[in-house]
Amino acid sequence: MKEQTPFAEEFKERIYHLVRMIPRGKVATYGQLAFLAGFPRHARMVGRVLKETPRSLRLPCHRVVNASGRCVPGWHDQPERLRREHAAFRPDGNVDLKRSLWNTYDECRTATPETENNGI
DNA sequence: TGCTTGACAGAAG
DNA sequence: CCTTCTGCCAAGC
């Protein structure tokens, strides 16, 4: 059992909680999660936490990509999982953040007819 | 105690 | 689109 600093303990729990909230077919960025967790400058720590997340927790961590929409280098199952839940991809293989980024802003307000026109 | 490492972000060229 | 650079900061050595 590895000792955890108070920071790591608190930060981890917050990140786990947030990742569990990402809707199917949507993705969040490391910086976004860091911001929502209350540590806007800890984007890199988010990556560290997720990398060491036990599979047993069954977190949908495949829904976390970098600010460019790029998936984790080497984790070839991630893009497949995202496609399976209908996340939008761009020709270059990155997630289309314009359409699939988890929007934590609009979710806090009543639907606006203005933005009802689906893309494309 | 200090230097190196990242599943990062963002700007610049 | 890519590369390079700076800023970031806990963890590891």
PDB file of C-alpha atoms (C1' of nucleotides) in Angstrom:
ATOM      1  CA  MET A   1       0.000   0.000   0.000  1.00  0.00           C
ATOM      2  CA  LYS A   2       1.606   3.212  -1.155  1.00  0.00           C
ATOM      3  CA  GLU A   3       1.353   6.317   0.998  1.00  0.00           C
ATOM      4  CA  GLN A   4      -0.611   9.165  -0.568  1.00  0.00           C
ATOM      5  CA  THR A   5      -0.043  12.836   0.046  1.00  0.00           C
ATOM      6  CA  PRO A   6      -3.157  14.734   1.149  1.00  0.00           C
ATOM      7  CA  PHE A   7      -3.042  16.520  -2.168  1.00  0.00           C
ATOM      8  CA  ALA A   8      -2.985  13.379  -4.275  1.00  0.00           C
ATOM      9  CA  GLU A   9      -5.789  11.892  -2.242  1.00  0.00           C
ATOM     10  CA  GLU A  10      -8.091  14.884  -2.623  1.00  0.00           C
ATOM     11  CA  PHE A  11      -7.182  15.540  -6.226  1.00  0.00           C
ATOM     12  CA  LYS A  12      -7.713  11.942  -7.249  1.00  0.00           C
ATOM     13  CA  GLU A  13     -11.173  11.760  -5.747  1.00  0.00           C
ATOM     14  CA  ARG A  14     -12.218  14.946  -7.496  1.00  0.00           C
ATOM     15  CA  ILE A  15     -10.953  13.708 -10.849  1.00  0.00           C
ATOM     16  CA  TYR A  16     -12.632  10.326 -10.465  1.00  0.00           C
ATOM     17  CA  HIS A  17     -15.902  12.049  -9.623  1.00  0.00           C
ATOM     18  CA  LEU A  18     -15.686  14.287 -12.679  1.00  0.00           C
ATOM     19  CA  VAL A  19     -14.710  11.510 -15.079  1.00  0.00           C
ATOM     20  CA  ARG A  20     -17.741   9.530 -13.961  1.00  0.00           C
ATOM     21  CA  MET A  21     -19.900  12.499 -15.000  1.00  0.00           C
ATOM     22  CA  ILE A  22     -18.734  12.640 -18.618  1.00  0.00           C
ATOM     23  CA  PRO A  23     -21.727  11.661 -20.772  1.00  0.00           C
ATOM     24  CA  ARG A  24     -21.555   8.866 -23.357  1.00  0.00           C
ATOM     25  CA  GLY A  25     -20.259  10.088 -26.710  1.00  0.00           C
ATOM     26  CA  LYS A  26     -18.637  13.115 -25.109  1.00  0.00           C
ATOM     27  CA  VAL A  27     -15.039  13.773 -24.093  1.00  0.00           C
ATOM     28  CA  ALA A  28     -13.342  16.090 -21.609  1.00  0.00           C
ATOM     29  CA  THR A  29      -9.826  17.513 -21.772  1.00  0.00           C
ATOM     30  CA  TYR A  30      -7.172  17.252 -19.064  1.00  0.00           C
ATOM     31  CA  GLY A  31      -7.169  21.003 -18.602  1.00  0.00           C
ATOM     32  CA  GLN A  32     -10.944  21.076 -18.378  1.00  0.00           C
ATOM     33  CA  LEU A  33     -11.010  18.450 -15.639  1.00  0.00           C
ATOM     34  CA  ALA A  34      -8.226  20.222 -13.757  1.00  0.00           C
ATOM     35  CA  PHE A  35     -10.221  23.438 -13.921  1.00  0.00           C
ATOM     36  CA  LEU A  36     -13.457  21.804 -12.785  1.00  0.00           C
ATOM     37  CA  ALA A  37     -11.588  20.103  -9.950  1.00  0.00           C
ATOM     38  CA  GLY A  38     -10.479  23.512  -8.718  1.00  0.00           C
ATOM     39  CA  PHE A  39      -6.834  23.201  -9.784  1.00  0.00           C
ATOM     40  CA  PRO A  40      -6.744  24.943 -13.170  1.00  0.00           C
ATOM     41  CA  ARG A  41      -2.968  24.573 -13.507  1.00  0.00           C
ATOM     42  CA  HIS A  42      -2.783  20.852 -12.852  1.00  0.00           C
ATOM     43  CA  ALA A  43      -3.629  19.482 -16.278  1.00  0.00           C
ATOM     44  CA  ARG A  44      -0.547  17.290 -16.197  1.00  0.00           C
ATOM     45  CA  MET A  45      -1.508  15.841 -12.849  1.00  0.00           C
ATOM     46  CA  VAL A  46      -4.830  14.745 -14.340  1.00  0.00           C
ATOM     47  CA  GLY A  47      -2.915  12.656 -16.838  1.00  0.00           C
ATOM     48  CA  ARG A  48      -0.812  11.155 -14.063  1.00  0.00           C
ATOM     49  CA  VAL A  49      -3.903  10.257 -12.016  1.00  0.00           C
ATOM     50  CA  LEU A  50      -5.727   8.649 -14.920  1.00  0.00           C
ATOM     51  CA  LYS A  51      -2.672   6.681 -15.974  1.00  0.00           C
ATOM     52  CA  GLU A  52      -2.569   5.058 -12.563  1.00  0.00           C
ATOM     53  CA  THR A  53      -6.295   4.550 -12.158  1.00  0.00           C
ATOM     54  CA  PRO A  54      -7.071   0.908 -11.258  1.00  0.00           C
ATOM     55  CA  ARG A  55      -9.109  -0.777 -13.998  1.00  0.00           C
ATOM     56  CA  SER A  56     -11.285  -2.173 -11.248  1.00  0.00           C
ATOM     57  CA  LEU A  57     -12.813   1.267 -10.741  1.00  0.00           C
ATOM     58  CA  ARG A  58     -14.357   0.991 -14.224  1.00  0.00           C
ATOM     59  CA  LEU A  59     -13.961   4.700 -14.900  1.00  0.00           C
ATOM     60  CA  PRO A  60     -14.746   5.895 -18.431  1.00  0.00           C
ATOM     61  CA  CYS A  61     -11.284   7.378 -18.702  1.00  0.00           C
ATOM     62  CA  HIS A  62     -11.290   6.750 -22.463  1.00  0.00           C
ATOM     63  CA  ARG A  63     -13.417   9.901 -22.594  1.00  0.00           C
ATOM     64  CA  VAL A  64     -10.450  12.099 -21.696  1.00  0.00           C
ATOM     65  CA  VAL A  65      -8.267  13.528 -24.458  1.00  0.00           C
ATOM     66  CA  ASN A  66      -5.855  16.433 -24.743  1.00  0.00           C
ATOM     67  CA  ALA A  67      -6.766  19.965 -25.790  1.00  0.00           C
ATOM     68  CA  SER A  68      -6.368  19.048 -29.461  1.00  0.00           C
ATOM     69  CA  GLY A  69      -8.766  16.133 -29.244  1.00  0.00           C
ATOM     70  CA  ARG A  70      -5.922  13.643 -29.589  1.00  0.00           C
ATOM     71  CA  CYS A  71      -6.252  10.274 -27.917  1.00  0.00           C
ATOM     72  CA  VAL A  72      -3.616   8.678 -25.723  1.00  0.00           C
ATOM     73  CA  PRO A  73      -0.626   7.607 -27.838  1.00  0.00           C
ATOM     74  CA  GLY A  74      -0.414   3.834 -27.743  1.00  0.00           C
ATOM     75  CA  TRP A  75      -3.870   3.189 -26.324  1.00  0.00           C
ATOM     76  CA  HIS A  76      -5.435   1.888 -29.516  1.00  0.00           C
ATOM     77  CA  ASP A  77      -8.642   0.777 -27.828  1.00  0.00           C
ATOM     78  CA  GLN A  78      -9.520   4.315 -26.800  1.00  0.00           C
ATOM     79  CA  PRO A  79     -10.581   5.597 -30.240  1.00  0.00           C
ATOM     80  CA  GLU A  80     -12.546   2.390 -30.816  1.00  0.00           C
ATOM     81  CA  ARG A  81     -14.458   2.803 -27.589  1.00  0.00           C
ATOM     82  CA  LEU A  82     -15.239   6.401 -28.458  1.00  0.00           C
ATOM     83  CA  ARG A  83     -16.456   5.472 -31.933  1.00  0.00           C
ATOM     84  CA  ARG A  84     -18.664   2.785 -30.408  1.00  0.00           C
ATOM     85  CA  GLU A  85     -20.438   5.447 -28.393  1.00  0.00           C
ATOM     86  CA  HIS A  86     -20.654   7.732 -31.406  1.00  0.00           C
ATOM     87  CA  ALA A  87     -18.156  10.440 -30.511  1.00  0.00           C
ATOM     88  CA  ALA A  88     -17.383  12.573 -33.573  1.00  0.00           C
ATOM     89  CA  PHE A  89     -13.967  12.244 -35.179  1.00  0.00           C
ATOM     90  CA  ARG A  90     -12.201  14.427 -37.682  1.00  0.00           C
ATOM     91  CA  PRO A  91     -10.370  13.273 -40.791  1.00  0.00           C
ATOM     92  CA  ASP A  92      -7.041  13.607 -38.992  1.00  0.00           C
ATOM     93  CA  GLY A  93      -8.117  10.995 -36.442  1.00  0.00           C
ATOM     94  CA  ASN A  94      -8.617  13.391 -33.561  1.00  0.00           C
ATOM     95  CA  VAL A  95     -11.902  13.813 -31.721  1.00  0.00           C
ATOM     96  CA  ASP A  96     -13.984  16.657 -33.126  1.00  0.00           C
ATOM     97  CA  LEU A  97     -14.136  18.784 -29.994  1.00  0.00           C
ATOM     98  CA  LYS A  98     -16.534  21.213 -31.618  1.00  0.00           C
ATOM     99  CA  ARG A  99     -19.157  18.491 -31.546  1.00  0.00           C
ATOM    100  CA  SER A 100     -18.070  16.011 -28.884  1.00  0.00           C
ATOM    101  CA  LEU A 101     -16.560  18.112 -26.111  1.00  0.00           C
ATOM    102  CA  TRP A 102     -18.444  17.760 -22.823  1.00  0.00           C
ATOM    103  CA  ASN A 103     -20.069  21.149 -22.474  1.00  0.00           C
ATOM    104  CA  THR A 104     -20.314  21.934 -18.756  1.00  0.00           C
ATOM    105  CA  TYR A 105     -21.715  25.378 -19.455  1.00  0.00           C
ATOM    106  CA  ASP A 106     -24.867  24.845 -21.503  1.00  0.00           C
ATOM    107  CA  GLU A 107     -25.801  21.995 -19.184  1.00  0.00           C
ATOM    108  CA  CYS A 108     -26.359  24.561 -16.456  1.00  0.00           C
ATOM    109  CA  ARG A 109     -28.945  26.566 -18.383  1.00  0.00           C
ATOM    110  CA  THR A 110     -32.233  25.954 -20.159  1.00  0.00           C
ATOM    111  CA  ALA A 111     -31.898  24.894 -23.770  1.00  0.00           C
ATOM    112  CA  THR A 112     -31.458  27.830 -26.098  1.00  0.00           C
ATOM    113  CA  PRO A 113     -33.376  27.565 -29.386  1.00  0.00           C
ATOM    114  CA  GLU A 114     -30.486  29.459 -30.978  1.00  0.00           C
ATOM    115  CA  THR A 115     -28.130  26.548 -30.516  1.00  0.00           C
ATOM    116  CA  GLU A 116     -30.642  23.867 -31.436  1.00  0.00           C
ATOM    117  CA  ASN A 117     -29.490  23.700 -35.048  1.00  0.00           C
ATOM    118  CA  ASN A 118     -27.413  20.552 -35.113  1.00  0.00           C
ATOM    119  CA  GLY A 119     -24.090  20.951 -36.847  1.00  0.00           C
ATOM    120  CA  ILE A 120     -23.029  19.931 -40.364  1.00  0.00           C
TER     121      ILE A 120
ATOM    122  C1'  DT B   1      18.133  18.954  -1.991  1.00  0.00           C
ATOM    123  C1'  DG B   2      18.104  19.424  -6.898  1.00  0.00           C
ATOM    124  C1'  DC B   3      17.263  17.653 -11.501  1.00  0.00           C
ATOM    125  C1'  DT B   4      14.283  15.005 -14.618  1.00  0.00           C
ATOM    126  C1'  DT B   5       9.646  13.322 -16.125  1.00  0.00           C
ATOM    127  C1'  DG B   6       5.246  13.558 -17.991  1.00  0.00           C
ATOM    128  C1'  DA B   7      -2.071  10.342 -20.903  1.00  0.00           C
ATOM    129  C1'  DC B   8      -0.861  18.813 -20.611  1.00  0.00           C
ATOM    130  C1'  DA B   9      -1.835  23.805 -22.553  1.00  0.00           C
ATOM    131  C1'  DG B  10      -1.097  27.428 -25.486  1.00  0.00           C
ATOM    132  C1'  DA B  11       1.501  30.405 -28.365  1.00  0.00           C
ATOM    133  C1'  DA B  12       4.817  31.002 -32.078  1.00  0.00           C
ATOM    134  C1'  DG B  13       7.108  29.892 -36.435  1.00  0.00           C
TER     135       DG B  13
ATOM    136  C1'  DC C   1      -0.409  19.940 -39.711  1.00  0.00           C
ATOM    137  C1'  DC C   2       4.093  19.869 -37.475  1.00  0.00           C
ATOM    138  C1'  DT C   3       7.852  21.367 -34.422  1.00  0.00           C
ATOM    139  C1'  DT C   4       9.750  24.022 -30.626  1.00  0.00           C
ATOM    140  C1'  DC C   5       9.382  26.715 -26.596  1.00  0.00           C
ATOM    141  C1'  DT C   6       7.665  28.250 -22.096  1.00  0.00           C
ATOM    142  C1'  DG C   7       4.852  27.567 -18.062  1.00  0.00           C
ATOM    143  C1'  DC C   8       3.090  24.256 -15.015  1.00  0.00           C
ATOM    144  C1'  DC C   9       3.919  21.172 -10.610  1.00  0.00           C
ATOM    145  C1'  DA C  10       3.701  16.518  -8.044  1.00  0.00           C
ATOM    146  C1'  DA C  11       6.439  12.411  -8.206  1.00  0.00           C
ATOM    147  C1'  DG C  12      10.733   9.783  -8.554  1.00  0.00           C
ATOM    148  C1'  DC C  13      15.289   9.256  -8.283  1.00  0.00           C
TER     149       DC C  13
END
